[in-house]
Coordinates of C-alpha atoms and ligand atoms in Angstrom, one line a residue:
M14 CA 62.8 -93.4 43.7
K15 CA 59.1 -92.9 45.7
M16 CA 61.5 -91.3 48.6
S17 CA 62.3 -89.3 46.6
R18 CA 59.4 -88.3 44.8
F19 CA 57.7 -87.9 47.7
V20 CA 60.3 -85.3 49.3
I21 CA 59.8 -83.2 46.0
A22 CA 56.5 -83.0 46.4
A23 CA 57.3 -82.2 50.3
S24 CA 60.2 -79.6 49.3
F25 CA 57.7 -77.6 47.1
A26 CA 55.1 -77.1 49.4
V27 CA 57.5 -76.2 52.0
G28 CA 59.2 -73.8 49.5
I29 CA 55.9 -72.6 48.6
A30 CA 55.9 -71.4 51.9
V31 CA 59.0 -70.3 52.2
G32 CA 58.4 -68.7 48.7
V33 CA 56.3 -66.5 50.1
L34 CA 59.4 -64.8 52.1
F35 CA 62.0 -64.3 49.0
V36 CA 59.4 -62.7 47.2
A37 CA 59.0 -59.9 48.9
H38 CA 62.9 -60.0 48.9
G39 CA 62.6 -60.2 44.8
S40 CA 63.7 -64.0 44.5
F41 CA 61.5 -66.4 43.9
L42 CA 63.6 -70.0 44.7
I43 CA 61.3 -72.7 44.1
P44 CA 62.4 -74.0 40.4
S45 CA 66.0 -75.0 42.1
I46 CA 64.2 -76.5 45.0
V47 CA 62.1 -78.7 42.7
A48 CA 64.8 -79.4 40.7
Q49 CA 67.2 -81.0 43.4
E50 CA 67.7 -83.9 45.2
S51 CA 67.1 -84.0 48.5
D52 CA 70.7 -84.0 49.7
G53 CA 71.2 -81.4 47.3
S54 CA 73.9 -83.9 44.8
A55 CA 73.2 -84.3 41.8
P56 CA 69.7 -82.1 39.8
L57 CA 66.9 -84.1 38.6
V58 CA 66.8 -81.8 35.6
S59 CA 69.6 -81.7 33.4
P60 CA 70.9 -77.5 33.0
T61 CA 72.9 -78.2 29.4
E62 CA 70.6 -81.1 28.0
P63 CA 67.1 -80.9 26.0
R64 CA 63.9 -82.0 27.1
E65 CA 61.0 -82.8 24.9
R66 CA 58.0 -80.1 25.3
E67 CA 53.8 -80.7 26.0
Y68 CA 53.5 -79.1 23.0
Y69 CA 54.5 -79.5 19.3
T70 CA 56.4 -78.6 16.3
P71 CA 55.0 -78.9 12.7
N72 CA 57.1 -80.6 11.4
T73 CA 60.1 -81.7 13.8
K74 CA 58.1 -85.5 14.0
R75 CA 57.8 -88.1 12.6
L76 CA 54.3 -89.2 12.5
A77 CA 54.8 -93.0 13.1
P78 CA 53.9 -95.9 9.7
D79 CA 51.0 -96.9 11.6
E80 CA 50.3 -92.7 13.1
M81 CA 47.2 -90.2 12.0
R82 CA 47.8 -86.5 13.6
V83 CA 43.9 -84.2 13.8
I84 CA 45.2 -80.6 13.5
A85 CA 42.8 -78.1 13.9
C86 CA 43.3 -75.5 11.8
G87 CA 39.7 -73.7 12.5
T88 CA 37.3 -74.1 14.9
G89 CA 35.0 -70.9 15.0
M90 CA 31.8 -69.7 13.7
P91 CA 30.5 -67.3 10.5
T92 CA 31.5 -64.5 12.6
T93 CA 35.1 -63.0 11.6
R94 CA 38.0 -63.4 14.7
A95 CA 41.1 -63.4 15.0
A96 CA 41.2 -66.1 17.5
Q97 CA 39.9 -68.6 16.0
A98 CA 39.7 -68.8 12.3
A99 CA 36.2 -71.5 10.3
A100 CA 35.8 -74.7 10.9
C101 CA 39.1 -76.9 9.8
F102 CA 40.5 -79.7 10.3
L103 CA 43.3 -81.3 8.6
V104 CA 44.3 -84.9 8.8
E105 CA 47.9 -86.6 8.3
L106 CA 48.6 -90.2 8.1
G107 CA 52.0 -92.4 8.3
N108 CA 51.2 -93.6 5.0
G109 CA 52.4 -90.4 4.0
D110 CA 48.4 -88.6 2.7
K111 CA 47.4 -85.8 3.5
F112 CA 42.5 -84.5 3.8
I113 CA 41.9 -81.0 4.4
F114 CA 38.1 -81.7 6.0
D115 CA 36.2 -78.2 5.6
I116 CA 38.3 -75.2 4.9
G117 CA 36.7 -72.4 6.3
S118 CA 37.2 -69.1 6.0
G119 CA 40.6 -67.6 8.0
S120 CA 41.4 -71.4 8.1
A121 CA 44.6 -71.0 5.1
E122 CA 46.2 -69.1 6.8
R123 CA 46.4 -71.5 10.3
I124 CA 47.2 -74.2 7.3
S125 CA 50.0 -71.9 6.4
S126 CA 51.6 -72.1 9.2
L127 CA 52.6 -75.2 9.4
Q128 CA 54.0 -75.0 6.5
I129 CA 53.1 -78.4 4.5
P130 CA 54.3 -78.2 1.5
Y131 CA 51.7 -77.0 -0.6
D132 CA 51.2 -80.2 -3.2
F133 CA 50.7 -82.7 0.0
L134 CA 47.4 -80.9 0.6
D135 CA 45.8 -81.6 -2.4
K136 CA 42.8 -83.0 -1.8
V137 CA 40.3 -81.3 0.0
F138 CA 36.4 -82.4 1.4
V139 CA 33.6 -80.2 2.0
G140 CA 31.1 -81.4 4.0
H141 CA 28.3 -78.5 2.7
L142 CA 29.0 -75.2 1.2
H143 CA 28.1 -71.9 4.2
A144 CA 31.1 -69.8 4.0
D145 CA 32.5 -70.9 7.8
H146 CA 33.1 -73.9 5.9
F147 CA 34.7 -72.7 2.9
G148 CA 35.3 -69.8 2.7
S149 CA 38.8 -69.8 2.4
L150 CA 38.6 -72.4 -0.5
G151 CA 39.8 -69.6 -2.8
E152 CA 43.1 -68.4 -1.0
L153 CA 44.1 -72.0 -0.5
F154 CA 42.7 -72.1 -4.5
I155 CA 45.5 -69.2 -5.5
G156 CA 48.1 -68.8 -2.8
G157 CA 48.0 -72.2 -2.3
A158 CA 49.4 -72.6 -5.7
L159 CA 51.6 -70.0 -5.4
M160 CA 53.6 -71.2 -2.4
G161 CA 54.6 -74.4 -4.4
R162 CA 50.6 -77.0 -5.5
Q163 CA 52.2 -77.7 -8.8
K164 CA 49.1 -79.5 -9.8
P165 CA 45.4 -78.6 -9.3
L166 CA 43.2 -78.6 -6.2
R167 CA 40.9 -81.2 -5.6
V168 CA 37.9 -80.6 -4.2
W169 CA 35.2 -83.2 -2.7
G170 CA 31.8 -82.0 -1.8
P171 CA 27.7 -83.4 -2.1
T172 CA 25.3 -81.9 -4.7
G173 CA 22.6 -80.1 -3.6
P174 CA 18.5 -80.4 -4.4
S175 CA 18.9 -78.8 -7.6
P176 CA 22.4 -78.3 -10.0
E177 CA 22.8 -74.7 -8.6
L178 CA 23.0 -75.8 -4.8
G179 CA 25.7 -78.4 -5.4
T180 CA 29.3 -77.9 -4.7
A181 CA 30.8 -78.1 -8.7
Y182 CA 27.8 -75.3 -9.1
A183 CA 29.8 -73.4 -5.8
V184 CA 33.2 -74.0 -6.8
Q185 CA 32.9 -73.0 -10.9
K186 CA 31.7 -69.7 -9.7
L187 CA 34.8 -69.7 -7.8
Q188 CA 36.8 -70.4 -9.8
E189 CA 34.9 -67.6 -12.6
M190 CA 35.4 -65.1 -9.9
Y191 CA 39.1 -65.4 -9.8
T192 CA 39.4 -64.6 -14.4
W193 CA 41.0 -61.7 -13.0
D194 CA 43.1 -63.2 -11.0
L195 CA 43.6 -66.4 -13.1
S196 CA 44.2 -64.1 -16.5
G197 CA 46.8 -61.8 -14.9
R198 CA 48.8 -64.8 -13.2
V199 CA 49.4 -66.9 -16.2
G200 CA 52.4 -67.4 -18.5
L201 CA 53.9 -65.4 -15.5
V202 CA 53.6 -68.0 -13.3
D203 CA 54.8 -72.1 -13.0
F204 CA 50.8 -72.4 -14.2
R205 CA 50.4 -75.7 -13.6
G206 CA 48.2 -75.4 -9.7
Y207 CA 45.9 -73.1 -11.1
S208 CA 42.5 -75.0 -11.5
I209 CA 40.2 -77.0 -9.7
E210 CA 39.2 -80.2 -9.7
V211 CA 35.4 -81.2 -8.4
N212 CA 34.0 -84.8 -7.2
E213 CA 30.7 -83.9 -6.6
F214 CA 28.6 -87.1 -5.2
D215 CA 25.0 -87.2 -3.7
Y216 CA 24.0 -85.8 -0.4
K217 CA 21.9 -88.8 0.2
A218 CA 24.1 -91.2 -0.6
E219 CA 24.8 -93.4 3.1
N220 CA 28.0 -94.1 3.4
A221 CA 28.7 -94.6 -0.2
V222 CA 32.6 -94.2 -0.7
I223 CA 33.6 -91.2 -2.3
Y224 CA 37.8 -91.6 -2.3
Q225 CA 39.4 -95.4 -1.7
D226 CA 42.9 -95.0 -3.0
N227 CA 46.7 -96.3 -1.0
G228 CA 44.8 -97.8 1.8
V229 CA 42.5 -94.9 2.5
T230 CA 38.4 -94.4 2.3
I231 CA 36.3 -91.8 3.2
R232 CA 33.2 -92.4 2.8
S233 CA 30.2 -89.5 2.9
F234 CA 25.9 -90.0 4.5
P235 CA 23.7 -87.6 4.3
A236 CA 23.7 -84.2 7.9
I237 CA 21.1 -82.0 8.5
H238 CA 21.3 -78.0 9.0
S239 CA 19.8 -75.7 7.1
L240 CA 18.2 -76.5 4.2
D241 CA 19.2 -80.3 1.7
G242 CA 23.3 -81.3 0.6
P243 CA 25.1 -80.9 4.4
V244 CA 27.4 -84.5 4.8
S245 CA 29.5 -85.7 7.2
F246 CA 32.4 -88.1 6.9
S247 CA 34.2 -91.0 7.5
L248 CA 38.4 -91.1 6.3
E249 CA 39.2 -95.4 7.6
W250 CA 42.6 -95.8 7.1
S251 CA 44.8 -99.0 8.9
G252 CA 42.2 -100.1 11.6
L253 CA 42.4 -96.2 11.9
K254 CA 38.6 -93.8 11.8
F255 CA 38.3 -90.2 11.8
V256 CA 34.6 -88.5 11.7
F257 CA 33.9 -85.1 11.2
G258 CA 30.4 -84.2 11.3
S259 CA 30.9 -81.3 9.8
D260 CA 27.8 -79.0 10.4
T261 CA 24.9 -81.3 11.9
Y262 CA 21.8 -81.9 13.5
P263 CA 21.8 -84.9 15.3
N264 CA 21.3 -87.8 13.3
T265 CA 20.4 -91.2 13.2
W266 CA 23.2 -91.9 10.2
F267 CA 26.3 -90.0 12.6
L268 CA 24.5 -92.2 15.6
K269 CA 24.9 -95.6 12.5
Y270 CA 28.4 -94.7 10.7
A271 CA 30.2 -92.5 13.0
K272 CA 30.2 -95.9 15.6
D273 CA 32.9 -97.6 16.4
A274 CA 35.5 -93.7 16.0
D275 CA 38.6 -93.6 17.7
I276 CA 38.6 -89.8 16.9
A277 CA 34.5 -88.3 16.3
I278 CA 34.7 -84.2 15.5
H279 CA 31.4 -82.7 15.5
E280 CA 30.1 -79.5 15.9
C281 CA 28.8 -78.3 19.2
F282 CA 27.6 -75.2 19.4
V283 CA 27.8 -71.8 21.4
A284 CA 25.1 -71.5 23.9
V285 CA 21.9 -70.6 23.9
P286 CA 22.3 -68.0 26.3
D287 CA 26.0 -66.8 24.6
L288 CA 24.2 -66.4 21.6
V289 CA 22.2 -63.8 23.3
T290 CA 24.8 -62.0 25.0
K291 CA 27.6 -62.2 22.7
M292 CA 26.3 -62.7 19.3
R293 CA 23.2 -60.5 19.6
F294 CA 20.2 -62.7 19.3
T295 CA 17.1 -62.2 19.7
P296 CA 15.7 -65.1 22.2
E297 CA 13.6 -66.4 19.5
Q298 CA 17.1 -66.9 17.0
A299 CA 19.0 -68.4 19.6
L300 CA 17.0 -70.8 20.1
L301 CA 15.6 -71.5 17.0
V302 CA 19.7 -71.9 15.9
G303 CA 21.2 -72.2 18.3
T304 CA 18.9 -76.0 19.3
Q305 CA 17.5 -76.8 15.8
I306 CA 19.7 -75.5 12.8
H307 CA 22.8 -76.8 14.9
T308 CA 23.6 -79.0 17.9
A309 CA 24.3 -77.5 21.5
P310 CA 25.8 -78.7 23.7
E311 CA 23.1 -81.0 26.0
A312 CA 22.5 -82.6 22.5
F313 CA 26.2 -82.8 22.0
G314 CA 27.4 -84.9 25.2
K315 CA 24.6 -87.3 23.8
V316 CA 25.1 -88.4 20.9
M317 CA 29.1 -89.3 21.5
S318 CA 27.6 -91.1 24.6
A319 CA 25.5 -93.2 22.0
I320 CA 29.1 -93.2 19.6
K321 CA 30.9 -93.9 22.3
P322 CA 34.3 -92.5 20.4
R323 CA 38.4 -92.8 22.4
I324 CA 38.2 -89.3 21.7
A325 CA 35.1 -86.8 20.6
V326 CA 35.8 -83.1 19.5
A327 CA 33.3 -80.4 19.8
Y328 CA 33.9 -77.8 18.0
H329 CA 32.2 -74.2 16.7
F330 CA 32.1 -72.6 19.6
F331 CA 34.1 -69.6 19.9
K332 CA 36.4 -70.6 23.3
D333 CA 36.7 -68.1 25.5
F334 CA 37.6 -67.9 29.8
D335 CA 33.8 -66.4 30.2
T336 CA 32.1 -69.9 27.7
T337 CA 34.7 -73.6 27.7
A338 CA 33.3 -73.7 31.4
G339 CA 29.8 -73.3 30.4
V340 CA 30.2 -75.5 27.5
N341 CA 32.1 -78.1 29.7
D342 CA 29.5 -78.3 31.1
R343 CA 26.1 -78.4 29.2
I344 CA 28.2 -80.5 27.5
R345 CA 29.1 -83.1 31.0
T346 CA 25.0 -83.4 31.6
T347 CA 25.3 -86.5 29.0
Y348 CA 28.8 -87.2 28.0
D349 CA 31.2 -88.6 30.7
G350 CA 34.1 -89.5 28.8
P351 CA 37.5 -88.3 27.3
L352 CA 37.2 -85.0 24.4
S353 CA 38.0 -82.4 24.1
L354 CA 37.5 -78.7 23.7
A355 CA 39.4 -77.5 20.2
E356 CA 40.7 -74.3 19.7
D357 CA 42.3 -73.4 16.7
F358 CA 46.3 -76.2 16.9
M359 CA 45.1 -78.0 18.7
V360 CA 46.4 -81.9 17.5
W361 CA 45.7 -85.4 18.0
N362 CA 48.4 -87.9 17.1
I363 CA 46.2 -91.1 17.0
T364 CA 48.2 -94.7 17.4
S365 CA 45.9 -98.3 18.2
D366 CA 47.2 -98.5 21.1
E367 CA 46.9 -93.8 22.6
I368 CA 46.0 -90.8 21.3
R369 CA 48.3 -88.0 22.6
V370 CA 46.4 -84.6 22.9
R371 CA 49.0 -81.3 22.6
M372 CA 48.4 -78.0 21.1
A373 CA 51.2 -77.2 18.0
I374 CA 53.7 -74.0 18.2
V375 CA 53.5 -72.3 15.8
E376 CA 55.3 -69.5 13.3
E377 CA 53.8 -66.5 12.7
A378 CA 55.9 -64.6 10.4
T379 CA 55.7 -67.6 7.6
W380 CA 56.7 -68.0 4.0
A381 CA 56.3 -70.7 1.6
P382 CA 56.8 -74.0 2.5
P383 CA 59.4 -75.8 1.1
L384 CA 58.3 -77.9 -2.5
A385 CA 57.6 -81.2 -3.2
G386 CA 58.7 -80.5 -6.2
A387 CA 61.1 -78.7 -9.2
A388 CA 59.9 -75.4 -10.2
K389 CA 59.1 -74.7 -13.5
P390 CA 59.7 -71.2 -15.8
P391 CA 56.3 -70.0 -17.0
R392 CA 55.7 -70.8 -20.1
G393 CA 54.1 -67.9 -21.6
V394 CA 51.6 -68.0 -23.7
A395 CA 51.3 -71.0 -24.5
D396 CA 49.5 -71.5 -21.0
K397 CA 47.9 -67.6 -21.6
R398 CA 46.2 -70.2 -24.9
V399 CA 45.0 -72.6 -23.1
F400 CA 43.3 -70.7 -20.6
S401 CA 41.6 -68.4 -23.5
E402 CA 40.4 -71.8 -24.3
A403 CA 38.9 -72.5 -20.8
S404 CA 37.9 -68.9 -19.7
G405 CA 37.1 -67.5 -23.4
V406 CA 39.8 -64.0 -21.9
S407 CA 40.8 -63.0 -25.7
V408 CA 45.5 -64.3 -25.2
D409 CA 44.9 -60.1 -26.7
D410 CA 43.4 -59.1 -23.0
M411 CA 46.0 -60.6 -20.8
T412 CA 48.4 -57.8 -20.9
Y413 CA 48.3 -54.4 -20.9
S414 CA 46.8 -51.7 -23.3
D415 CA 48.8 -49.5 -25.7
F416 CA 46.9 -47.2 -23.6
I417 CA 47.8 -48.2 -19.0
I418 CA 51.4 -49.0 -21.8
G419 CA 51.8 -45.2 -22.4
G420 CA 51.6 -44.5 -18.5
R421 CA 54.3 -46.3 -17.4
W422 CA 57.7 -44.0 -16.2
G423 CA 60.5 -44.2 -18.0
D424 CA 62.9 -43.4 -15.3
V425 CA 63.1 -46.0 -13.0
D426 CA 64.4 -48.7 -16.3
D427 CA 67.8 -48.0 -15.7
V428 CA 67.2 -49.6 -11.8
L429 CA 65.6 -51.7 -13.5
R430 CA 67.9 -53.3 -15.9
G431 CA 70.6 -53.0 -13.0
V432 CA 68.1 -55.8 -11.4
Y433 CA 68.3 -57.8 -14.2
E434 CA 72.2 -57.5 -14.9
E435 CA 72.9 -58.4 -11.4
A436 CA 70.9 -61.7 -11.0
G437 CA 72.8 -62.0 -14.7
E438 CA 75.8 -61.6 -12.7
A439 CA 74.4 -63.9 -9.6
L440 CA 73.6 -66.6 -11.8
G441 CA 75.9 -66.9 -14.8
R442 CA 73.0 -66.6 -17.7
E443 CA 71.9 -63.5 -19.2
F444 CA 68.5 -63.0 -18.8
P445 CA 66.5 -60.6 -21.5
Y446 CA 65.4 -57.7 -20.3
P447 CA 61.5 -57.7 -21.3
E448 CA 60.2 -55.1 -24.2
D449 CA 57.8 -52.6 -23.2
G450 CA 54.2 -54.8 -21.3
E451 CA 55.8 -58.5 -22.3
Ligands
ZN23 ZN1 27.3 -74.7 8.4
ZN24 ZN1 29.1 -73.9 10.7

């Protein structure tokens, strides 16, 4: 076997040499040379059998009972771009549990590309309340319910130095912001998923257990970023430890509680020169934001050298052809251990003996994923009454006024009745056509 490998390598070298000639003639034969044994008999690779590929296609691989899978659903910045959503990491465990850590702007689209039933995506842990860390919460809340979440969305996040600076306040206001949206949906859709349960915990608590269920323990510890309030998280399950820093200046709590992590995700901010040339920051602002509010790449490396995770994950920079090498070089001045420079849809499969890093290949033009529970038809006015109690909106206002009804064009009535009849014939039961305004 060793012999034939050597021959392949030699053939490859020859192929490159002769390939130049073949290119000139419009064909390039290296692949066929490489795929053949030296004597030209059986090919090393089957021309008809499927092969394992080095990427991850969501929902096509079983998660082993002792395996953790982490998927980057956002690795970027508050300045939005199509190439990278903002902070969001999905953790999937072999026991079936799934957890979302931060839900930054743009990440809800990334999550929908994974086609995971939304009932499984009901637990979100928010490290701090910057838009690039919870800006997609509203989309996961509304869109997730519409795409099949049949239970309230559950959010865990820190208190702040005053009630207005805490997670409960932000989530309450978010729900209030959607009062018109919710008032228009209630009664028309299965409304079980259209509420948020908030679990606020003390941002100063050190390594405090904030979640414990089904063998999973999630702890919180303080972070240093922008104002009082931000936290970092650890998740421990089945002998594996995941740590997520959210945003923070290098801090002693992280050094202490992120130790022994199998995977440690920590911010690694845009390098200061790039903040000036690409983000248009003044040098003063770039130095302050890039080294004092956030963790500069060189400092990220020092943090990882101190905690020595099985794999260090750097995120929170724009990872482009002309920025990646610079960030890597800066990290490598202070850290020489295992490292991933994260980008969206990077995937880590972690067991006690192996860490495998790949990219996910996902669909973009997705619809709703499969439902985890049986669908229920809307409950009409019963749901409206419950929502009215909670929101203060009167049930009468959850429908059209006579003024608006008066503007309906009656000439489409016949074709729309036809759609009802079509459904009745297809499904073998009667669907009563709604009266005006119902
Ligand atoms: Zn932040
Ligand atoms: Zn951030």
